[in-house]
Coordinates of C-alpha atoms and ligand atoms in Angstrom, one line a residue:
Chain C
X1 CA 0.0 0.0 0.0
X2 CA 2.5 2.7 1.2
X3 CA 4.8 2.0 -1.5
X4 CA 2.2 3.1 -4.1
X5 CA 2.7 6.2 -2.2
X6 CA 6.1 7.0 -0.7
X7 CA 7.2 9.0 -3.8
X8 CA 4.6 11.2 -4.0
X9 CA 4.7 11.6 0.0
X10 CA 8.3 12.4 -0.8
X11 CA 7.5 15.3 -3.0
X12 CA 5.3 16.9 -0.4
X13 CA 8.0 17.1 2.4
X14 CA 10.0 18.7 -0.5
X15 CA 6.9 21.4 -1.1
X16 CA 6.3 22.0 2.6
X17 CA 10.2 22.5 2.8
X18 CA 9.2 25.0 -0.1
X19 CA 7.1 26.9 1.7
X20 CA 9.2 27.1 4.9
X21 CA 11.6 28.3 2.9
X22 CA 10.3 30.8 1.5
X23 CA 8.4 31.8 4.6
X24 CA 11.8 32.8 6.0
X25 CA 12.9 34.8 3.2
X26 CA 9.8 36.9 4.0
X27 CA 10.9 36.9 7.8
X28 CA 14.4 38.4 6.3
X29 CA 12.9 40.2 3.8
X30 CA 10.6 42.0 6.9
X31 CA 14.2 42.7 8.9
X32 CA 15.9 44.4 5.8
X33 CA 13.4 46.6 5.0
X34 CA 11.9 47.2 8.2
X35 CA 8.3 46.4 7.8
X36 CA 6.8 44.9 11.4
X37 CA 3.8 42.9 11.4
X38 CA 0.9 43.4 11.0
X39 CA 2.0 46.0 8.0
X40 CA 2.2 44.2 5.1
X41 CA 3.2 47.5 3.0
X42 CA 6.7 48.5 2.3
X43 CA 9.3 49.6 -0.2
X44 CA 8.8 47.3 -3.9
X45 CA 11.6 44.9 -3.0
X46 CA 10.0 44.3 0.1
X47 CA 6.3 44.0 -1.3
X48 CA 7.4 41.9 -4.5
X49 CA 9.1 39.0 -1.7
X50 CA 5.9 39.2 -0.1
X51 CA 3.9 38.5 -2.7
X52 CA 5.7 35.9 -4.0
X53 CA 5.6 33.9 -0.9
X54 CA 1.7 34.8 -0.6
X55 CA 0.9 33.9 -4.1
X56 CA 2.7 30.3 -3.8
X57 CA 1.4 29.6 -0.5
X58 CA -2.3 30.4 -2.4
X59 CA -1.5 27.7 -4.8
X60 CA 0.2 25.2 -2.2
X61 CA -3.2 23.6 -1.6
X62 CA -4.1 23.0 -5.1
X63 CA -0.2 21.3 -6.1
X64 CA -0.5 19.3 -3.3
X65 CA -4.2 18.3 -3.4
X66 CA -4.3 17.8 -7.7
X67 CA -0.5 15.8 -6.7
X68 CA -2.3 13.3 -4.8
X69 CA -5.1 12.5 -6.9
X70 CA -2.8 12.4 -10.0
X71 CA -0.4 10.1 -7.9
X72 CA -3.2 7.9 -6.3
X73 CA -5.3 7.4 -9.9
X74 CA -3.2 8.1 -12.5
X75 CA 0.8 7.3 -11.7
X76 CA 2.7 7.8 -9.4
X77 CA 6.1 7.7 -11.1
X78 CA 5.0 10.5 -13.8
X79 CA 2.9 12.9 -10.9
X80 CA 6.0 12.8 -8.8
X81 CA 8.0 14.1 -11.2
X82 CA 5.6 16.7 -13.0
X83 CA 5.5 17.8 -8.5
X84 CA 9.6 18.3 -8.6
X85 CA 9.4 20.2 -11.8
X86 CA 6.2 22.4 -10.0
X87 CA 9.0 22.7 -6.9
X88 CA 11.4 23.9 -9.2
X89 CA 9.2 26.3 -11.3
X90 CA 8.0 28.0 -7.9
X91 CA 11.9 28.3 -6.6
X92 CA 12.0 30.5 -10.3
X93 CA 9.3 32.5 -9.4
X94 CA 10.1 33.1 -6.0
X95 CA 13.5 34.4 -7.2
X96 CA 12.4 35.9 -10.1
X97 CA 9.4 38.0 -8.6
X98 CA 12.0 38.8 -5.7
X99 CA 14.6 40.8 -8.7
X100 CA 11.7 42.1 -10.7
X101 CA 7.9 42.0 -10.7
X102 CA 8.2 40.8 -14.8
X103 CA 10.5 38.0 -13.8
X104 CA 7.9 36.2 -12.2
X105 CA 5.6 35.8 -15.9
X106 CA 8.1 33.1 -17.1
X107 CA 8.1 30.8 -14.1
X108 CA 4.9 31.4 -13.8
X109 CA 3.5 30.4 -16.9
X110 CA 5.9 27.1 -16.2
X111 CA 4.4 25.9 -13.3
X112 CA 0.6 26.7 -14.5
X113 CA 1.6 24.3 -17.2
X114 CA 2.6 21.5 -14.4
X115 CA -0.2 22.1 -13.0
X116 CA -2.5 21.7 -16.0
X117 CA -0.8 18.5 -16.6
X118 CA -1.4 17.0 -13.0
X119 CA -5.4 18.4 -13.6
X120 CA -5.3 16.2 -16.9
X121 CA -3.3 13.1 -15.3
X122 CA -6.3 13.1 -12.6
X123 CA -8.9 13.8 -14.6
X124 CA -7.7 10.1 -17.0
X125 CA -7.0 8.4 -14.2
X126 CA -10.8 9.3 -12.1
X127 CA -12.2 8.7 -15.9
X128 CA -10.1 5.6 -16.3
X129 CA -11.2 4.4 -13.4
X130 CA -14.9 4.9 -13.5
X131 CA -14.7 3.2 -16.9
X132 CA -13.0 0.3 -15.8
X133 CA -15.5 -0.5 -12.4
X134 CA -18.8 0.9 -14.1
X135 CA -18.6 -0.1 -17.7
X136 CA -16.3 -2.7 -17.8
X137 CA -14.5 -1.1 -20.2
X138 CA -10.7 -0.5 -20.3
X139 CA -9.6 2.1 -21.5
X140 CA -5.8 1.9 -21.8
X141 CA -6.1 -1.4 -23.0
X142 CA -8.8 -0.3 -25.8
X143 CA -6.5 2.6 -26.8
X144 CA -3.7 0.0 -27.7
X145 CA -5.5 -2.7 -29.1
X146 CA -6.9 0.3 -31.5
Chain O
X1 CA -10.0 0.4 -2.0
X2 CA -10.0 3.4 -4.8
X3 CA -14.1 3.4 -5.0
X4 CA -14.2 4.5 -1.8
X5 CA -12.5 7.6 -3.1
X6 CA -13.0 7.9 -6.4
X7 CA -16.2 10.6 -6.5
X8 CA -14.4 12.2 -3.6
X9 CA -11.3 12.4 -5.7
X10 CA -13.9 14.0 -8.6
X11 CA -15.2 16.7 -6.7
X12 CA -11.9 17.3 -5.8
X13 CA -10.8 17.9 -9.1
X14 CA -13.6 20.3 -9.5
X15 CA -13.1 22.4 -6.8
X16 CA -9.1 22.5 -7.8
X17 CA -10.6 23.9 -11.2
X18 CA -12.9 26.7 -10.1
X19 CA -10.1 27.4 -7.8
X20 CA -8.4 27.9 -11.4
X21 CA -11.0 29.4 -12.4
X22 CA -10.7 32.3 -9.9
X23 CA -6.9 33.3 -10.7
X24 CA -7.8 33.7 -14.0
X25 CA -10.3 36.2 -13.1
X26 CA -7.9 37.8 -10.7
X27 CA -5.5 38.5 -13.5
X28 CA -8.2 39.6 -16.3
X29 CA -9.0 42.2 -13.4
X30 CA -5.6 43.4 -13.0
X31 CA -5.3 44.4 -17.0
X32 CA -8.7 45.6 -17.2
X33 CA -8.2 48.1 -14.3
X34 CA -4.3 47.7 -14.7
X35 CA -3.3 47.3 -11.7
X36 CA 0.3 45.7 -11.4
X37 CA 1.7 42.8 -9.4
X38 CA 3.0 43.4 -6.8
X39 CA 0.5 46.1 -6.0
X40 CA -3.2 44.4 -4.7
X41 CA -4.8 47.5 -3.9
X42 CA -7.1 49.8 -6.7
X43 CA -10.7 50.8 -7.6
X44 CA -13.3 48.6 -6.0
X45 CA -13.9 46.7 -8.7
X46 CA -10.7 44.8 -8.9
X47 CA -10.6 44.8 -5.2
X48 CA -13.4 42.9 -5.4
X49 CA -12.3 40.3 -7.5
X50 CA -9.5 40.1 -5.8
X51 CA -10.0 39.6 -1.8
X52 CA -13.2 37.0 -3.8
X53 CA -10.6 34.8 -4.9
X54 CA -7.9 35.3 -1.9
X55 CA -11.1 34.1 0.7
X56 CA -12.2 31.1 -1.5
X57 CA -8.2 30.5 -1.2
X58 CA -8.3 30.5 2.4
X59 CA -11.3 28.2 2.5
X60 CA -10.2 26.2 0.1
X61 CA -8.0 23.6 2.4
X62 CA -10.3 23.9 4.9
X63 CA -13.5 22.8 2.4
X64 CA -11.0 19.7 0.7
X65 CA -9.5 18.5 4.2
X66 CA -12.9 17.9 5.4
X67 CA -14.3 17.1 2.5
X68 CA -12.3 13.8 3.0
X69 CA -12.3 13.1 6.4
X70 CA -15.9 13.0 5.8
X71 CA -15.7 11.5 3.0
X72 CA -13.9 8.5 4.5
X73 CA -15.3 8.3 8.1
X74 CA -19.1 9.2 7.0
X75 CA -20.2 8.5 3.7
X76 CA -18.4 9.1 -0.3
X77 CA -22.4 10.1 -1.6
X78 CA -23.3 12.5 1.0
X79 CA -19.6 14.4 1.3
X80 CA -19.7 14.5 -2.5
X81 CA -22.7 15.9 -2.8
X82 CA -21.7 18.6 -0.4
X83 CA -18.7 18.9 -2.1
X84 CA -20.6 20.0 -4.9
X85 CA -22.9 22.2 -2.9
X86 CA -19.9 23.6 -1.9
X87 CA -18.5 24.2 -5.1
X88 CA -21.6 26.3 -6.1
X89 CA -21.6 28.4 -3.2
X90 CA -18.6 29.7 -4.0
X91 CA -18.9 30.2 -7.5
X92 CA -22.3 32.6 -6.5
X93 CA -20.0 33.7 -3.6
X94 CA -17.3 35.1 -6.2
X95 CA -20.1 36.4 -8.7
X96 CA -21.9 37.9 -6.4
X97 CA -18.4 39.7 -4.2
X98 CA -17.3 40.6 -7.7
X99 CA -20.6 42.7 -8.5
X100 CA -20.8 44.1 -5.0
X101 CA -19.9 43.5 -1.6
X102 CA -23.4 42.8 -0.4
X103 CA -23.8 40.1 -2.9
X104 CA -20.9 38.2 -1.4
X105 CA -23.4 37.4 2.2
X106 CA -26.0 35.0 1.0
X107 CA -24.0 33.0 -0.7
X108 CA -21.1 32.7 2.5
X109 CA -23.7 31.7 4.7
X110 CA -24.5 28.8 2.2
X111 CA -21.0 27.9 1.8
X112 CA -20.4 28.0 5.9
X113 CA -23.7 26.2 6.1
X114 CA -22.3 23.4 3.5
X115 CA -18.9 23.5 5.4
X116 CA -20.3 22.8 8.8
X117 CA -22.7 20.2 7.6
X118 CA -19.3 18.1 6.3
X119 CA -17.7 19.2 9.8
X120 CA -20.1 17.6 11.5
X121 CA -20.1 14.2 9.2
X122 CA -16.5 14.5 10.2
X123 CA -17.3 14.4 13.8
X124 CA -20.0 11.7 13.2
X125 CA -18.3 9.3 11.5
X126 CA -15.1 9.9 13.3
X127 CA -16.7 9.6 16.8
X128 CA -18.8 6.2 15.5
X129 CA -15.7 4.4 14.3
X130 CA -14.4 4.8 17.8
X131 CA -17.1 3.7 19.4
X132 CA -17.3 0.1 17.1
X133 CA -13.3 0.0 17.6
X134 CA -12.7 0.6 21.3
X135 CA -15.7 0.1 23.1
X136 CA -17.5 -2.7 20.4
X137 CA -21.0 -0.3 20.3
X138 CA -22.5 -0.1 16.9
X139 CA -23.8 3.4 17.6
X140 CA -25.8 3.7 14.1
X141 CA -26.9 0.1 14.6
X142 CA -28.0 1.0 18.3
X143 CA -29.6 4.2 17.0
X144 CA -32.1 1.8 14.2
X145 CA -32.9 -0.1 16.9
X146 CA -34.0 2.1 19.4
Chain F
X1 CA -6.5 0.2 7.8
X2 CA -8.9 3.5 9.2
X3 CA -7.9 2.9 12.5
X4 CA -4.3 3.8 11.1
X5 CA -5.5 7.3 10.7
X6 CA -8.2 7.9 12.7
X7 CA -6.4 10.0 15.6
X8 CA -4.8 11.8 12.7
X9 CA -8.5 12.7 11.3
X10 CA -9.6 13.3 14.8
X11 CA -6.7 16.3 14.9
X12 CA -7.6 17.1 11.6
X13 CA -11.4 18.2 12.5
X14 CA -9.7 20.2 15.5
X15 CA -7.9 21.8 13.6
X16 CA -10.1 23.1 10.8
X17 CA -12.4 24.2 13.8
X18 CA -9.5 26.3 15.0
X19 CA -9.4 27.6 11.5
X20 CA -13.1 28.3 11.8
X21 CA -13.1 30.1 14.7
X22 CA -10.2 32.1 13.3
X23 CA -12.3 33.2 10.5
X24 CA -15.5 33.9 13.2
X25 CA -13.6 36.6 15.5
X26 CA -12.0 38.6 12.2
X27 CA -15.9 38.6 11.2
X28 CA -16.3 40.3 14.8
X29 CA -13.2 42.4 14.4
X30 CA -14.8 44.3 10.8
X31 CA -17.6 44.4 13.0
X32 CA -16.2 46.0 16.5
X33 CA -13.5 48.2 13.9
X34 CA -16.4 49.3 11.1
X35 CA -13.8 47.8 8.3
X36 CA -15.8 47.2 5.3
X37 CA -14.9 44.3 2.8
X38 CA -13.3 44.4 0.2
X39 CA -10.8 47.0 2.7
X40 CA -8.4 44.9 4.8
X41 CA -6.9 48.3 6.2
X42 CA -7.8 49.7 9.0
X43 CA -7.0 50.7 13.0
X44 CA -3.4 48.6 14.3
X45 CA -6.4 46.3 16.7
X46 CA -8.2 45.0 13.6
X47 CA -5.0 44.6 11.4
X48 CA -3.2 42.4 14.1
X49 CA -6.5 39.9 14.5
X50 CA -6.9 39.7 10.2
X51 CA -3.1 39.3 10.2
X52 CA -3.3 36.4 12.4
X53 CA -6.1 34.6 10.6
X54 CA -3.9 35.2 7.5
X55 CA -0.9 34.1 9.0
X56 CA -2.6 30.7 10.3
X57 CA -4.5 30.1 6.8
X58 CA -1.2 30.3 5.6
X59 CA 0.3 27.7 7.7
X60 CA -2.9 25.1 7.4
X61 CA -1.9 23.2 4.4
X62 CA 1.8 23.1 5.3
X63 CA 0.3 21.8 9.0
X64 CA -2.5 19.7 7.3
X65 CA 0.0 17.8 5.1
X66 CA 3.1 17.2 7.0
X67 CA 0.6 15.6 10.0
X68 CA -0.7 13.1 7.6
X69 CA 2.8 12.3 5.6
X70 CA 4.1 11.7 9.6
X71 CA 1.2 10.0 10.6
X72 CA 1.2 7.4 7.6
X73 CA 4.9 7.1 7.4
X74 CA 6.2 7.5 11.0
X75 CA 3.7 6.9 13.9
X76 CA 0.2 8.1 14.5
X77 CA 0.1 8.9 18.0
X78 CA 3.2 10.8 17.9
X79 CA 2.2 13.1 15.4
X80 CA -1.3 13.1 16.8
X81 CA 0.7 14.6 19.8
X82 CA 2.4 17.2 17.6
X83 CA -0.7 17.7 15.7
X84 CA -2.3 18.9 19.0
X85 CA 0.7 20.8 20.5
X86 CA 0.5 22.4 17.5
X87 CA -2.7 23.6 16.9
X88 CA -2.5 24.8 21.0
X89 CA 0.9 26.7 19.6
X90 CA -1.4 28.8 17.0
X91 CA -4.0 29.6 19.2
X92 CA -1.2 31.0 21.6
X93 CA -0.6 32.9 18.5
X94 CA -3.7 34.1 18.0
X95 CA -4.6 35.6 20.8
X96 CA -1.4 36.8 21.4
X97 CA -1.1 38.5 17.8
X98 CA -4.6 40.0 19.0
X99 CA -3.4 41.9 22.0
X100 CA 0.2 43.0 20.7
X101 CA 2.6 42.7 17.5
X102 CA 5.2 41.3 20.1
X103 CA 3.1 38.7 21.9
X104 CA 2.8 36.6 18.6
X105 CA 6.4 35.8 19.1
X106 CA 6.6 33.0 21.6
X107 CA 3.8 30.9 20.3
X108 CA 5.1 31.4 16.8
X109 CA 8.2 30.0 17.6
X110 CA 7.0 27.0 19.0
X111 CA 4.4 26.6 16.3
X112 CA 7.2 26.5 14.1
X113 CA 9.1 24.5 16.2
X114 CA 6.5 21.6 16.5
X115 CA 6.3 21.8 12.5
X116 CA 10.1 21.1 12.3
X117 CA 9.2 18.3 14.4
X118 CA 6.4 17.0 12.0
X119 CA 9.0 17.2 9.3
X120 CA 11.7 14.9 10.7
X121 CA 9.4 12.3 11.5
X122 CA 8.2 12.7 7.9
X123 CA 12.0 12.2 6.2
X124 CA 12.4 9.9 9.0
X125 CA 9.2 7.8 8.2
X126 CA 9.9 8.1 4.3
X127 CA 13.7 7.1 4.5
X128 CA 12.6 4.1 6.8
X129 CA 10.3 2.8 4.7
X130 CA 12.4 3.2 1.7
X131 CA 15.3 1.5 3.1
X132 CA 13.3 -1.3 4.0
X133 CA 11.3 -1.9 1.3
X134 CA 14.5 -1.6 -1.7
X135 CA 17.8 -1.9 -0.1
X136 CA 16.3 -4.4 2.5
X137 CA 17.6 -2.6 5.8
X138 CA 15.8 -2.2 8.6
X139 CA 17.2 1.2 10.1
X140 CA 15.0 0.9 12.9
X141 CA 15.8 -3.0 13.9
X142 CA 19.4 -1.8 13.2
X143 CA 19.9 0.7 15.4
X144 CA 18.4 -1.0 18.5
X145 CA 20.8 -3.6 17.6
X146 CA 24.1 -1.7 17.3
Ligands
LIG1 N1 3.2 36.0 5.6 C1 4.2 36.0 6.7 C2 5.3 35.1 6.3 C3 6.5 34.9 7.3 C4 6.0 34.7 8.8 O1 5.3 33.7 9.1 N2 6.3 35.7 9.6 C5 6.0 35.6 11.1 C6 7.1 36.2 11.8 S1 7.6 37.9 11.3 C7 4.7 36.4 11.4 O2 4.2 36.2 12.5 N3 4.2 37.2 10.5 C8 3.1 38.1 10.8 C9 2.1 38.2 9.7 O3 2.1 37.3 8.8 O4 1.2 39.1 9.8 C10 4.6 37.4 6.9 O5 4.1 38.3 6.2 O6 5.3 37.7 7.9
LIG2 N1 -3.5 36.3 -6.1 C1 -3.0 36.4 -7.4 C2 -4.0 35.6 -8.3 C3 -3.7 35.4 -9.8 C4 -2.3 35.1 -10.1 O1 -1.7 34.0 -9.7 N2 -1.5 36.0 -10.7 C5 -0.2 35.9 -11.2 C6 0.0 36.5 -12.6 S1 -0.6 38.2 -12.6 C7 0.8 36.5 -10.2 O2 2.0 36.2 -10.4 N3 0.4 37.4 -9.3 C8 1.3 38.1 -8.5 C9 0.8 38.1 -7.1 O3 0.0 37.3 -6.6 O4 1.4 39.0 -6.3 C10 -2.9 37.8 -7.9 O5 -3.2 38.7 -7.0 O6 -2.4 38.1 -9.0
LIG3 N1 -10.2 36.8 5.6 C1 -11.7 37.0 5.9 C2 -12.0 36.1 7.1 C3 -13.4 36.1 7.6 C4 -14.4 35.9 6.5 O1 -14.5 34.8 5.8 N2 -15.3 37.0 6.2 C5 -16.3 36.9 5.3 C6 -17.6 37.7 5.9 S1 -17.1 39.3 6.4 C7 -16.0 37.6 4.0 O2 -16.7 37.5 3.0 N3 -14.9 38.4 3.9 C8 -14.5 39.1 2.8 C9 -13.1 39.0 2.4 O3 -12.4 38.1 2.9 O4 -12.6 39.9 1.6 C10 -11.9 38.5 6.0 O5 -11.0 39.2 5.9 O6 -13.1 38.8 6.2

């Protein structure tokens, strides 16, 4: 059982140590600029490090939740890797939004892409599945018997 | 093992779509009344759109976390069709916020409504597992009889 | 296999009640300070309570996910433990946060430190089971042993 999972549960740790990480940077970011909580206002190169960890923290919850489902129904083998390309897009953002609010777009558009494949890997594997248990029918094999 | 998940997984899916969804219309609004990363404050209008999309953000691992824990202690059809209540709330919920701030109310109180209903499967189904496991009392069973 | 995860869900529900409750008192705050939504800005009282929500919304999914990862891979009861501290850690914060700037210092700290915590058993529990299931080495077995 927990070896269908244990690469995928892998990837997490390596997105919550993401997060943390990035966290700090704002906690650094708040001592070089000077900007005490709650203020959340300061000079761009404060606001842009900020954001950056605010806008990947708002899309933690999706990677991790679309992640599982991809890992669980679809594979796991090809979700764990689309999640360490997703960890590496967000490390470009996070340094590219941090130099310049346009060098964020790039990255950006990178891991949106990820993402969109993880949506499509769980959306075939939920189908898949339903297809196999409800209709009989499967789906894979069908494709390459065609 | 999986069809105990598998329409959970669905709605899942879903509600990582409209969460999709959302950003997209967060970054329409920030051309249309052009106001640049890292900047989140402007006219109403795009402030609208944006704090719509940053609270169905914050709900969001709250909604899927229990969405699952009820899904798997309580019952797959029930969680999923609140799942998909849920979902619908908070599309009105960001149509509504994004025309005015009033129209953001009646639909929040659904959504909560929805949100406590699964919390309290949660607490159900959690509660009633212990009770067969530990103490051998088959509370629903008890409950038909009575 | 439920009764593998059942303390974890139990944690789980706690913890998106926290979350709940979180959301309840900055409902109260826009009340008490006559801030408006979409407006987040207001008197230094009302920032510090939204702040906190924020900062704890933030956090839930990193919290959320590195429980479960522990409690799959490592042990449930211990994480369960952590899982609790935890969630007493951010209401600590919370309240402190509410009263002064400084006061959410302490709690964040060991909020933080517990999630450290949570992530060790998670490497921990991943490694373990990795070494044992393809290099055939019980780590655990071992080290009592030596
Ligand atoms: N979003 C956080 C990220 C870093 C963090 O967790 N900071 C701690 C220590 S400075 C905190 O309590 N921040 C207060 C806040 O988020 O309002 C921030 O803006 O500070
Ligand atoms: N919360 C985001 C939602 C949409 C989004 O992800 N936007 C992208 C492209 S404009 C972004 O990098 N936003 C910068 C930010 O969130 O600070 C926003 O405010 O823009
Ligand atoms: N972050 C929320 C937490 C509480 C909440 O969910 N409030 C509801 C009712 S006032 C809401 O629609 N808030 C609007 C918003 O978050 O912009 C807030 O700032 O209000």
């Amino acid at each position: 059982m927990l070896d269908q999972i244990v690469f995928i549960a892998g990837v997490t740790v390596l997105g919550v140590l993401e997060q943390a990480y990035f966290s700090l940077q704002v906690i650094y970011a708040r001592r070089k600029f000077s900007v005490s909580p709650p203020s959340t206002s300061g000079p761009p190169g404060f606001e842009r490090v900020y954001r950056a960890q605010a806008n990947c923290s708002e899309y933690f919850p999706l990677f991790i939740t679309i992640l599982w489902v991809s890992g669980v129904f679809f594979s796991q083998g090809l979700s764990s890797i689309c999640g360490l390309l997703y960890i590496y897009g967000r490390y470009l953002y996070f340094k590219g939004y941090a130099k310049s609010a346009h060098g964020r777009l790039a990255p950006l558009y990178f891991s949106a892409k990820v993402l969109w494949v993880l949506i499509g890997f769980s959306a075939l594997g939920i189908l898949g599945f339903l297809c196999r248990s409800y209709l009989g029918l499967d789906v894979v094999q069908l494709a390459s018997a065609a």
